[in-house]
XYZ file of C-alpha atoms in Angstrom:
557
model
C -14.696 13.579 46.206
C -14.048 17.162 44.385
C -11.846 17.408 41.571
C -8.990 18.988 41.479
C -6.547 18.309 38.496
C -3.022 17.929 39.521
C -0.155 19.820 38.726
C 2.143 18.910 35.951
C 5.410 17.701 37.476
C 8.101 19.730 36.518
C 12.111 19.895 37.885
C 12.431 22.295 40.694
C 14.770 25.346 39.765
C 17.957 25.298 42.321
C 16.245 28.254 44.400
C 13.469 26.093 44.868
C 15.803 23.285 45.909
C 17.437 25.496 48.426
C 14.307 26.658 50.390
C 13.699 23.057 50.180
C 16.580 21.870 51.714
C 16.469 24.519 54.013
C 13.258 23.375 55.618
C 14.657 19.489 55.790
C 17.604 21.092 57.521
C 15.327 23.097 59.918
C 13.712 20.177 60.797
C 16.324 17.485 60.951
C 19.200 19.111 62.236
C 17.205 19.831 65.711
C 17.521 15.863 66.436
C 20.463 14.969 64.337
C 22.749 18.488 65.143
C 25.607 16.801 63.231
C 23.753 17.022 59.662
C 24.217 20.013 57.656
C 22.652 22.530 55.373
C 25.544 21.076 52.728
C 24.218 17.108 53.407
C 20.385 18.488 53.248
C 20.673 20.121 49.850
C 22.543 17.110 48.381
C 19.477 14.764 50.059
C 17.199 17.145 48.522
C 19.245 17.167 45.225
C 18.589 13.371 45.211
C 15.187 12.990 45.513
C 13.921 15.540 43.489
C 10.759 15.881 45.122
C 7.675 16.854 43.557
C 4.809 19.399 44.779
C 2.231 16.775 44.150
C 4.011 13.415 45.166
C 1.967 11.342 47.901
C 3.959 12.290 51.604
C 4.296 8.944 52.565
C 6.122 7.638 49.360
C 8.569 10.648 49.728
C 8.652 10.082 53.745
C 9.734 6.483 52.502
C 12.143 7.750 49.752
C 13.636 10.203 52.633
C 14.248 7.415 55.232
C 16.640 5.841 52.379
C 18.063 9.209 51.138
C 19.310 10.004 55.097
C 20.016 6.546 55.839
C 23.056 7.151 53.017
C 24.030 9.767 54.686
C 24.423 8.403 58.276
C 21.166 9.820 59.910
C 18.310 7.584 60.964
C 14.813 8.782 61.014
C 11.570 7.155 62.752
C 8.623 6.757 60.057
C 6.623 9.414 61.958
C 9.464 11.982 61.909
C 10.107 10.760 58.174
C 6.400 11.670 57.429
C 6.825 14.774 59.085
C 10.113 16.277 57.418
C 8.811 14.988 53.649
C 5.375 17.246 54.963
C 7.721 19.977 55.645
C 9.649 19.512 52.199
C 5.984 19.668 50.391
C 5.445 22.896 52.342
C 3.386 22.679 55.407
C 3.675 22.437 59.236
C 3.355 18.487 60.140
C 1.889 15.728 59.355
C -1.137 15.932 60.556
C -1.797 19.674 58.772
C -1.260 18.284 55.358
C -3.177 15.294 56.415
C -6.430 17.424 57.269
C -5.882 18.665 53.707
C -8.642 16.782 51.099
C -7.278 14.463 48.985
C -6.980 15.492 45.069
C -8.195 13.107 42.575
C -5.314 11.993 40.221
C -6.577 8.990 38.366
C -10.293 8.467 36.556
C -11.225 4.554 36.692
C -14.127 4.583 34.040
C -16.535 1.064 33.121
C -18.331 0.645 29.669
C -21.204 -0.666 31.373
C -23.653 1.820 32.757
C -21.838 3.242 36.218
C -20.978 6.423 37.262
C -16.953 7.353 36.879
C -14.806 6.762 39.842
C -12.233 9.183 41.071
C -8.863 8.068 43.428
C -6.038 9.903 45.279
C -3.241 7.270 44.503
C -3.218 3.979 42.656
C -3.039 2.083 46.257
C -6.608 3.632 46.681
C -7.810 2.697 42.990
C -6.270 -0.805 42.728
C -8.600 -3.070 45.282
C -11.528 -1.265 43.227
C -10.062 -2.119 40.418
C -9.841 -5.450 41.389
C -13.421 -5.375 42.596
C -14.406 -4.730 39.323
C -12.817 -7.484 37.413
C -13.815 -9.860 40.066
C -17.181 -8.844 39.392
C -16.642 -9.267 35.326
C -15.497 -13.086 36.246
C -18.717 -13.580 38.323
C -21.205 -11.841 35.185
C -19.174 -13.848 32.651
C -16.565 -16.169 33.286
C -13.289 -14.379 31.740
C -10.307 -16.310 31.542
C -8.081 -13.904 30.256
C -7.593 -9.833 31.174
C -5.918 -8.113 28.817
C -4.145 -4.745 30.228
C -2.789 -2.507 27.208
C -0.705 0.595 28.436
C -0.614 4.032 26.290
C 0.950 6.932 26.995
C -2.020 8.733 29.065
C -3.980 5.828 29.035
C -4.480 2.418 30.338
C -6.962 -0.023 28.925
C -8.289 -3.742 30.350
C -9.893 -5.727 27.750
C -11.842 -8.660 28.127
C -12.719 -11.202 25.099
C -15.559 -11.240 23.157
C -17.027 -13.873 20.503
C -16.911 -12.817 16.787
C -20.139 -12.341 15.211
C -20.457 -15.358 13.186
C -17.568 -17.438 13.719
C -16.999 -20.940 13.433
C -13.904 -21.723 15.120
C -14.694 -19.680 18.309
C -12.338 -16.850 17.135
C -12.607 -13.824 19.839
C -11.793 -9.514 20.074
C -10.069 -8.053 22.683
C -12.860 -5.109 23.541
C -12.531 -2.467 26.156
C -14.384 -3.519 29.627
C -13.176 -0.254 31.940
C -10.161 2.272 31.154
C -7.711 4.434 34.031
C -6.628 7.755 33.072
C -4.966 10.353 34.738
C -6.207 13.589 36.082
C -3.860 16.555 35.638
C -0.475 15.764 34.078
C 1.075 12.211 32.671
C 4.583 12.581 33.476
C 5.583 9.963 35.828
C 1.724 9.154 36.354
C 2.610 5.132 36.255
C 5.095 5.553 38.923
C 3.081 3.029 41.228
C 1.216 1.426 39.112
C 3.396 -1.573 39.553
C 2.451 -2.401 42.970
C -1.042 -1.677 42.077
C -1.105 -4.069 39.505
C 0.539 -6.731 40.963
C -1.860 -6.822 44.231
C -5.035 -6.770 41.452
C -2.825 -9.424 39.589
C -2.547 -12.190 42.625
C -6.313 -11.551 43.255
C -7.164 -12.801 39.872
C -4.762 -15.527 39.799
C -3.686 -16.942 42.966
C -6.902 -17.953 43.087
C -7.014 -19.217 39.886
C -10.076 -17.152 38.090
C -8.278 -15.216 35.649
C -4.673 -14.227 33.979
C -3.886 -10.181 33.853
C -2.192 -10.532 30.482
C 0.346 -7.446 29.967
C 1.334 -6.776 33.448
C 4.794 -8.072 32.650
C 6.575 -5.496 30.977
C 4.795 -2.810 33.653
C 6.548 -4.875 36.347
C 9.738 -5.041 34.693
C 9.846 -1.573 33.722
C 8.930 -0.416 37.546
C 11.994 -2.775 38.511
C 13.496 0.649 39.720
C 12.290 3.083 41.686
C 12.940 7.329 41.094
C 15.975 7.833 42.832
C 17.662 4.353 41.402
C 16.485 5.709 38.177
C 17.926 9.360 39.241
C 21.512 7.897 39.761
C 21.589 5.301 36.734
C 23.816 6.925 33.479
C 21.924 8.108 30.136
C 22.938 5.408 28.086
C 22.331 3.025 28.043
C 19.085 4.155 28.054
C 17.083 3.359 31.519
C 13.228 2.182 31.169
C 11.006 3.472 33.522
C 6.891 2.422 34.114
C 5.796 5.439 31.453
C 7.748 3.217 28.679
C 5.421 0.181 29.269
C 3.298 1.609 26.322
C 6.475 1.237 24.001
C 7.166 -2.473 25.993
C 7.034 -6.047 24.896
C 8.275 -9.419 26.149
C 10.819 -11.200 23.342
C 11.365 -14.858 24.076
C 14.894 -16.179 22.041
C 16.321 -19.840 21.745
C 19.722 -19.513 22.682
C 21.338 -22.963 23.601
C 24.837 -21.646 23.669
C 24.943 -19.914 27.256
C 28.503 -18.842 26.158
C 27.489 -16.997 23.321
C 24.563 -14.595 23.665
C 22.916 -13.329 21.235
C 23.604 -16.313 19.052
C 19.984 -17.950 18.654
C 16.732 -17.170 17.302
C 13.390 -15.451 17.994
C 10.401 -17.569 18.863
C 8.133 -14.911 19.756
C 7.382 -10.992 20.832
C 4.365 -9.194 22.717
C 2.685 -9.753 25.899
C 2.753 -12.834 27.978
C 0.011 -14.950 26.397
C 1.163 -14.303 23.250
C 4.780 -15.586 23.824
C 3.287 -18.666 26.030
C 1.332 -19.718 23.020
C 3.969 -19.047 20.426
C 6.606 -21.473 23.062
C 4.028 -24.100 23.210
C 3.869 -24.033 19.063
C 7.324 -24.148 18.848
C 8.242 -27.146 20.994
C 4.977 -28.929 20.299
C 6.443 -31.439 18.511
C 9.270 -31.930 21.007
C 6.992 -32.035 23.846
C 4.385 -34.546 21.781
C 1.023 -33.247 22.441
C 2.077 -33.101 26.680
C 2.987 -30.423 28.066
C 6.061 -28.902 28.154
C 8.039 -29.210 30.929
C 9.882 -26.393 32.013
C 13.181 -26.475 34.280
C 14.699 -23.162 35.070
C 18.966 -23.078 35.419
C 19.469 -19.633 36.222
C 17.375 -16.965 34.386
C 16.577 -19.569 31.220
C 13.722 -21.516 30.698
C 14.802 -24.815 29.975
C 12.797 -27.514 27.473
C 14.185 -30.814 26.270
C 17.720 -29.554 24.677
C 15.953 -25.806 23.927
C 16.891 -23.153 26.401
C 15.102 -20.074 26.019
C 15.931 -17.229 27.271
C 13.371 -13.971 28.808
C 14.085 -10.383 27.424
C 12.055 -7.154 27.042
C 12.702 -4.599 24.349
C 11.697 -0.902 24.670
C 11.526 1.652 21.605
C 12.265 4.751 22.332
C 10.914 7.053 19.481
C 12.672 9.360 17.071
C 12.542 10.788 13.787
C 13.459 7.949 11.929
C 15.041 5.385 14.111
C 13.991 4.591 17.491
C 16.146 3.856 20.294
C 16.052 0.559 21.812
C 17.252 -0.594 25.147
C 16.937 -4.470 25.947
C 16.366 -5.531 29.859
C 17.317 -8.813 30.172
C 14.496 -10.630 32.703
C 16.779 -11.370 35.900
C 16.067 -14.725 37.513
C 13.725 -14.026 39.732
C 11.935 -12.227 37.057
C 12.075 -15.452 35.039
C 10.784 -18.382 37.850
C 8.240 -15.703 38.083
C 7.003 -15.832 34.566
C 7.630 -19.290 35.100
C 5.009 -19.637 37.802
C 2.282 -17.779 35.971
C 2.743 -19.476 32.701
C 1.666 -22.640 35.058
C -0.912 -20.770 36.550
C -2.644 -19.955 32.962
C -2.252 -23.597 31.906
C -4.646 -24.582 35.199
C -6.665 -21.289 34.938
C -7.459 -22.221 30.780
C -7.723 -25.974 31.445
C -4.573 -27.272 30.235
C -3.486 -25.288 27.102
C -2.684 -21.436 26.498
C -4.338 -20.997 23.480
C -3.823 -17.177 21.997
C -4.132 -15.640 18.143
C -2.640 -12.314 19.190
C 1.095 -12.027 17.292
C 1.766 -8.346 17.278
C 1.149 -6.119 20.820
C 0.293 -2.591 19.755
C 2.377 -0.366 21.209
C 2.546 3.809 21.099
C 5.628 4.285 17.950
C 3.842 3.880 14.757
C 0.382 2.739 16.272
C -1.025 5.808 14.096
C 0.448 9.016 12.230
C 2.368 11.738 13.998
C 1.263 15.498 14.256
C 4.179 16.571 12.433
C 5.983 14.541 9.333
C 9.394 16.418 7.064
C 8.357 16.595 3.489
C 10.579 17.811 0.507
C 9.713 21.287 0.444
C 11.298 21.192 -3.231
C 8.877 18.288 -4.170
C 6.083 19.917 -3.151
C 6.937 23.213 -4.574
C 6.967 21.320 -8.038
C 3.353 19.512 -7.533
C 1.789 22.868 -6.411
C 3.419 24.307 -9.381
C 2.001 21.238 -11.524
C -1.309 21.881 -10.323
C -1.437 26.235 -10.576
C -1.070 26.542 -6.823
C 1.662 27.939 -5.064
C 1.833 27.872 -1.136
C -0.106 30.529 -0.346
C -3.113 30.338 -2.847
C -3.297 26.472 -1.943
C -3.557 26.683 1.749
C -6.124 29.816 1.131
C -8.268 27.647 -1.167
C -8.321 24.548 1.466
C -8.033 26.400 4.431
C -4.996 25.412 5.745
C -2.637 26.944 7.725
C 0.810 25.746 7.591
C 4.004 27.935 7.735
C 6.523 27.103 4.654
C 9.038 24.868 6.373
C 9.641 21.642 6.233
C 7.816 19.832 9.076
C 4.466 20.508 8.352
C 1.284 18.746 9.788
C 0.021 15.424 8.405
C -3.446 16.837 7.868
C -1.449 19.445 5.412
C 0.465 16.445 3.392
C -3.317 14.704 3.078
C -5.215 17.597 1.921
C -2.041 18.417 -0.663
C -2.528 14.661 -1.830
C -6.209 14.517 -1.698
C -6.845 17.912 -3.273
C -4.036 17.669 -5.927
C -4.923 13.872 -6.588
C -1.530 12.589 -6.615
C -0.855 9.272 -7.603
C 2.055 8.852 -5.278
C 2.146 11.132 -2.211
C 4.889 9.240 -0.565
C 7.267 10.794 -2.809
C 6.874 14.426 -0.798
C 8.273 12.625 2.634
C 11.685 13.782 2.772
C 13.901 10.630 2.602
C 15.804 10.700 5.984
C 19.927 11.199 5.632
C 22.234 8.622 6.269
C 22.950 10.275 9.725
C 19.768 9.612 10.916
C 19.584 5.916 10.027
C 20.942 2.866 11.983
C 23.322 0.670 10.516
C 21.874 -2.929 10.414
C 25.220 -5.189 12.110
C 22.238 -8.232 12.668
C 18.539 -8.059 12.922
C 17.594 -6.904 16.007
C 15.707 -3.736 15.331
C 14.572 -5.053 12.062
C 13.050 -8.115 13.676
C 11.415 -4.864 16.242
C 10.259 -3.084 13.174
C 9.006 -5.932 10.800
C 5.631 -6.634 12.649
C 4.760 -2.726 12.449
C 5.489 -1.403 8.923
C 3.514 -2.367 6.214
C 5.955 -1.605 2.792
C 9.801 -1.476 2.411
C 11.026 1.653 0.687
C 14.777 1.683 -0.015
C 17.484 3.218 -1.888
C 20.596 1.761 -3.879
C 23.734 2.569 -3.932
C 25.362 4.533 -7.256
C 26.034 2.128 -10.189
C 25.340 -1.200 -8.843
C 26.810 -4.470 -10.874
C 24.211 -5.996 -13.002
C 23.877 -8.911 -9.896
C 23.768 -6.964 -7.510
C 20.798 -5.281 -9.422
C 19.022 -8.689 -9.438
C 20.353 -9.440 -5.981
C 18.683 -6.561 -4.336
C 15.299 -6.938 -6.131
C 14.976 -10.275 -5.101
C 16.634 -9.639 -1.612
C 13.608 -6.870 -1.340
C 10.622 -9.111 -2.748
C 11.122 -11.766 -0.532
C 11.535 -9.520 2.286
C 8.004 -7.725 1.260
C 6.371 -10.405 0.696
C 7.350 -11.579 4.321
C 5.604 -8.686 5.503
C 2.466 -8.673 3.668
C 2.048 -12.550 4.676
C 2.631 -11.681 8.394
C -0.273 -9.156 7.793
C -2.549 -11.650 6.664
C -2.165 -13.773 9.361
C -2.226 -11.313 11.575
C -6.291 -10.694 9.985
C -6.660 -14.397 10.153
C -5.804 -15.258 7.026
C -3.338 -18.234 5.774
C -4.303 -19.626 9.261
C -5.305 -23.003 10.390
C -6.538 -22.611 14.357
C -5.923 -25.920 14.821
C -2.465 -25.905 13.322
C -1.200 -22.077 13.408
C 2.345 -21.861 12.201
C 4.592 -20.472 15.058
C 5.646 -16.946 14.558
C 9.630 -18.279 14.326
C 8.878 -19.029 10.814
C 9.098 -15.442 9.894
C 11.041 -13.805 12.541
C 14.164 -14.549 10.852
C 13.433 -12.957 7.422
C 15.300 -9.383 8.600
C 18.276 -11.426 9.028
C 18.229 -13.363 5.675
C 17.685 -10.078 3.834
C 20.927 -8.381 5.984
C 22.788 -11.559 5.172
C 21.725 -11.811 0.957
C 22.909 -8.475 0.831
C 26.107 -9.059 2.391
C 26.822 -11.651 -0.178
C 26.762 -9.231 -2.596
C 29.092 -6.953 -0.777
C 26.309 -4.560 0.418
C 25.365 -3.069 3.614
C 22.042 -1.302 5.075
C 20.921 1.580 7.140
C 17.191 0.846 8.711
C 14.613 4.075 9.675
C 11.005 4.618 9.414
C 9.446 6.691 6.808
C 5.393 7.537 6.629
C 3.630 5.840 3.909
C -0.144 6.628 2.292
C -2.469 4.154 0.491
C -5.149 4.802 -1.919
C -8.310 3.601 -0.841
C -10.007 4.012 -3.864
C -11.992 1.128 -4.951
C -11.228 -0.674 -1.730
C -13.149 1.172 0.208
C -16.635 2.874 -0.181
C -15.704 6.880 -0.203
C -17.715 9.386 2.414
C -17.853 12.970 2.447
C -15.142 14.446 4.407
C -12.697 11.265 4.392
C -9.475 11.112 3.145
C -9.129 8.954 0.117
C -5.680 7.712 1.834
C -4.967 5.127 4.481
C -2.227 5.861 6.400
C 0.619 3.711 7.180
C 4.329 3.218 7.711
C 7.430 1.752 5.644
C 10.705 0.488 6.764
C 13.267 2.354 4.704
C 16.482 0.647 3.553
C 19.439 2.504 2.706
C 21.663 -0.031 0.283
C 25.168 0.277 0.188
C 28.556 -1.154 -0.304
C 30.452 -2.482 2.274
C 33.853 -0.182 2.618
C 36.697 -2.376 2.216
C 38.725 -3.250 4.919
C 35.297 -2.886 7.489
């Protein structure tokens, strides 16, 4: 099959809307006379088709579209009007046409790269090929991560000398698209899921991360097209910024007043529900009932969520989709399915899912262009001389490129190099009113950076450095367990244990009449002496920091 890259979807100006509608209404309105030129550039108008979108989703998207409008189509007139919306004649002349490649299926082993039209041509290949994984070496567990032009199923693999079994996740094939990546996951959902009950309907294998692809394909482009902009809609291209959040919240009356027991993909929150009603349930397992969307155990009743970051400067947006019952009995049935498929016990080490925001450095980071005036200064350099003796260029404003704020602290040895970020303004910063994007954030920062407010009290001096170290230390102790450290495998502590330490930092400082505003700041680390140095490296790790903006509470708030 040749390959031919597709376009990059863009939105159609309104004269290219017109013409559009004008050929739907040249072809409709000869078997419907009663529809307009009016109803077929509002039909048009709500579809929003685009140049490269497969005719028989549209055809099936324009059946609905006219429906709403009082005018029923046959499928092969359907077909034949979304053919004359993408340009051509009939049906049957853009079905002559050849078939461009839009998605690359690629395998680690040694086989040639695969090439498909549409994800309901790649997905029994796909399926093919995991089926044929199983059959090599009997995988339990696939593990589907999502980025944002990439998708990746891993399959586990034994660490080299380990006692206790431990495993990695490594890469066994990867999809990517050919051409552009906007709206390239559109139907990956129903891809997915048929590749998903071939693996475990038959009980060879769980497709770990499908989840949060389902649940953010719950609505299709012209739902999507008619929902309002906040609060913010998900779509399948946020799956890479996606996870599952399972909560304890045994007042139904009252959500939002429980706890977190865990966060990530699917095995990762079955695992963390087991270890958190293990003693409850007694060394049996669990059992489940569900009363509307909630999972039910002894007195617990948990409750199914996913949370989406969508990221910003400093702050990301979140939007939390609440799993819908059928959603939930769903989950439900699969969580039974991996107890049969592993033999009686979902047993999984993974506690944080890597998604896209802060899963590496930015092109582009603020600094303090006064800061850095001063070290340049400090070190006989001004702007221009520096980036002609590195050879660097970087206009002189203040978002510069990260490879610019590394060279400046590599070449000027700095011993901190945090201190030319720009601290982000209180407008930019979300007030913390409970823990929720905290609890987000914790599992993906590394160091708290924070500011006080003007002429604290001597306890609230001592308040707020304690508040802070106990807060740090939370996160560098999550990081250790998350390398396998301060971990027994046959006793793990659950992940509840620490999910709560956002909120007992919020609520020590409101003792002490303070407030906080949450964002995201880069952060660098030295790697000197930690790491053996090699020509051409940076001497820096880089990382990110939560940054807390202390304040007091206005009176009368």
């Amino acid at each position: 099959m040749a390959t031919t890259a597709a376009p990059t979807a863009h939105p159609a100006s309104p004269q290219d809307l017109q013409a559009t509608a004008a050929a739907l209404w040249t072809y409709v309105h000869l078997k419907v006379p009663r529809f307009t030129s009016e109803a077929a550039l509002k039909v048009v108008e709500g579809l929003q088709p685009q140049p490269d979108e497969d005719p028989k989703l549209l055809a099936k998207r324009l059946r609905k579209a006219l429906s709403d409008t009082g005018v029923a189509l046959k499928h092969t007139a359907a077909l034949d009007a979304a053919s004359r919306i993408l340009g051509r004649s009939s049906w049957h002349a853009l079905n002559r046409e050849p078939l461009t490649s839009k998605l690359k299926l690629t395998m680690v082993v040694k086989a040639p790269e695969e090439e498909f039209s549409s994800w309901h041509e790649l997905a029994p290949r796909l399926a093919e090929w995991l089926e044929a994984w199983h059959q090599v070496k009997p995988t339990k567990v696939f593990e589907v991560r999502f980025g944002s032009d990439f998708i990746l199923v891993c399959v586990p693999e034994p660490k080299k000398d380990s006692i206790a079994g431990e495993t990695n996740m490594v890469p066994a094939l990867s999809i990517t698209p050919l051409g552009g990546t906007r709206d390239w996951l559109t139907e990956a959902p129903a891809a997915f899921e048929m590749v998903r009950r071939r693996l475990e309907e038959t009980d060879k294998a769980i497709l770990d991360g499908v989840a949060t692809l389902q649940i953010c394909g719950r609505h299709g482009p012209e739902v999507l097209a008619r929902l309002p902009a906040i609060p913010q809609s998900v779509a399948p291209d946020d799956t890479c910024n996606s996870e599952l959040v399972l909560l304890r919240e045994d007042n139904e009356l009252v959500p939002g007043d429980g706890f977190e027991i865990a966060r990530g993909d699917e095995m990762t929150c079955w695992s963390q529900l087991e270890l958190a009603v293990k003693d409850e349930a007694k060394g049996q397992p669990p059992e489940i009932s569900l009363e509307e969307a909630a999972w039910c155990v002894g007195k617990g009743r948990y409750v199914w969520q996913m949370t989406t970051l969508h990221p910003d400067d400093y702050v990301p947006g979140q939007t939390h989709s609440m799993l819908t019952e059928a959603e939930s009995e769903k989950l439900l049935r699969r969580y039974r399915l991996a107890r049969r498929i592993l033999g009686g016990k979902v047993m999984h080490h993974h506690v944080t899912k890597q998604l896209k925001y802060l899963s590496g450095p930015d092109d582009t980071y603020r600094v303090d262009l006064h800061r850095v005036f001063h070290a340049l200064n400090d070190a006989g350099h001004d702007w221009d001389s520096f980036c002609a003796e590195t050879g660097i260029e970087q206009e002189k404003v203040p978002e510069v490129k990260v490879g610019f704020v590394m060279t400046l602290a590599e070449h000027l040895k700095l011993k901190d190099p945090n201190k030319l970020f720009a601290s982000p303004p209180r407008a930019k910063l979300a007030k913390a009113v409970d823990d929720t994007l905290v609890r987000a954030l914790m599992p993906r920062v590394d160091f708290v950076r924070y500011r006080t407010p003007r002429d604290p009290t001597p306890d609230q001096v001592e308040g707020i450095r304690d508040a802070i170290e106990d807060f740090s230390a939370s996160i560098r102790i999550q990081k250790m367990q998350q390398l396998g450290q301060f971990v027994d495998r046959d006793d793990p502590l659950p992940y509840l244990c620490y999910a709560g330490d956002g909120e007992e930092l919020r609520l020590k400082l409101a003792e002490l009449g303070l407030e906080m505003y949450v964002g995201v700041m880069p952060h660098l680390v030295s790697t000197e002496g930690v790491i053996e140095k090699l020509p051409g490296v940076w001497s820096f790790a880089f990382g990110h920091a939560i940054y807390l903006d202390i304040d007091r509470i206005e009176e009368g708030v």
